Amino acid sequence: MEKKGFLEAVRILLSEKNMLFESLREKLKSYPELNSMLYSLLFTGKAIV
């Protein structure tokens, strides 16, 4: 999937009221290292070791 399409899908999911994504969004705010790790995994393909 193209990055632009992925980001659009994420935007749509996060704009809807959904407890799973609300919780995930709060965790990413609370844990910047987790946010950075997920970004690296999803957008750069960097392996997490």
Tab-separated table of C-alpha atoms in Angstrom:
chain	number	residue	atom	x	y	z
A	1	MET	CA	0.000	0.000	0.000
A	2	GLU	CA	1.168	3.465	-0.791
A	3	LYS	CA	2.081	5.737	2.146
A	4	LYS	CA	-0.501	8.343	1.107
A	5	GLY	CA	-3.265	5.724	0.992
A	6	PHE	CA	-2.199	4.297	4.334
A	7	LEU	CA	-2.227	7.728	5.958
A	8	GLU	CA	-5.694	8.413	4.539
A	9	ALA	CA	-6.975	5.114	5.967
A	10	VAL	CA	-5.489	5.962	9.369
A	11	ARG	CA	-7.044	9.439	9.238
A	12	ILE	CA	-10.475	7.954	8.521
A	13	LEU	CA	-10.178	5.369	11.292
A	14	LEU	CA	-9.025	7.939	13.822
A	15	SER	CA	-11.768	10.409	12.921
A	16	GLU	CA	-14.443	7.866	13.899
A	17	LYS	CA	-15.259	7.235	17.557
A	18	ASN	CA	-13.571	3.919	18.313
A	19	MET	CA	-12.315	2.909	21.763
A	20	LEU	CA	-9.471	0.789	20.346
A	21	PHE	CA	-8.010	3.701	18.390
A	22	GLU	CA	-8.688	6.186	21.196
A	23	SER	CA	-6.666	3.974	23.531
A	24	LEU	CA	-3.885	3.514	20.974
A	25	ARG	CA	-3.699	7.254	20.342
A	26	GLU	CA	-3.380	7.938	24.074
A	27	LYS	CA	-0.642	5.297	24.404
A	28	LEU	CA	1.309	6.860	21.533
A	29	LYS	CA	1.062	10.259	23.236
A	30	SER	CA	2.175	8.809	26.570
A	31	TYR	CA	5.030	6.729	25.162
A	32	PRO	CA	6.995	8.699	22.531
A	33	GLU	CA	9.464	5.815	22.137
A	34	LEU	CA	6.603	3.511	21.113
A	35	ASN	CA	5.396	6.153	18.666
A	36	SER	CA	8.861	6.407	17.130
A	37	MET	CA	9.269	2.635	16.940
A	38	LEU	CA	5.918	2.144	15.194
A	39	TYR	CA	6.678	4.954	12.760
A	40	SER	CA	10.016	3.338	11.869
A	41	LEU	CA	8.393	-0.059	11.418
A	42	LEU	CA	5.440	1.129	9.339
A	43	PHE	CA	6.993	3.841	7.189
A	44	THR	CA	10.655	2.942	6.805
A	45	GLY	CA	10.501	-0.836	7.092
A	46	LYS	CA	13.161	-0.756	9.794
A	47	ALA	CA	13.386	-4.011	11.726
A	48	ILE	CA	12.767	-3.771	15.442
A	49	VAL	CA	15.272	-5.793	17.417
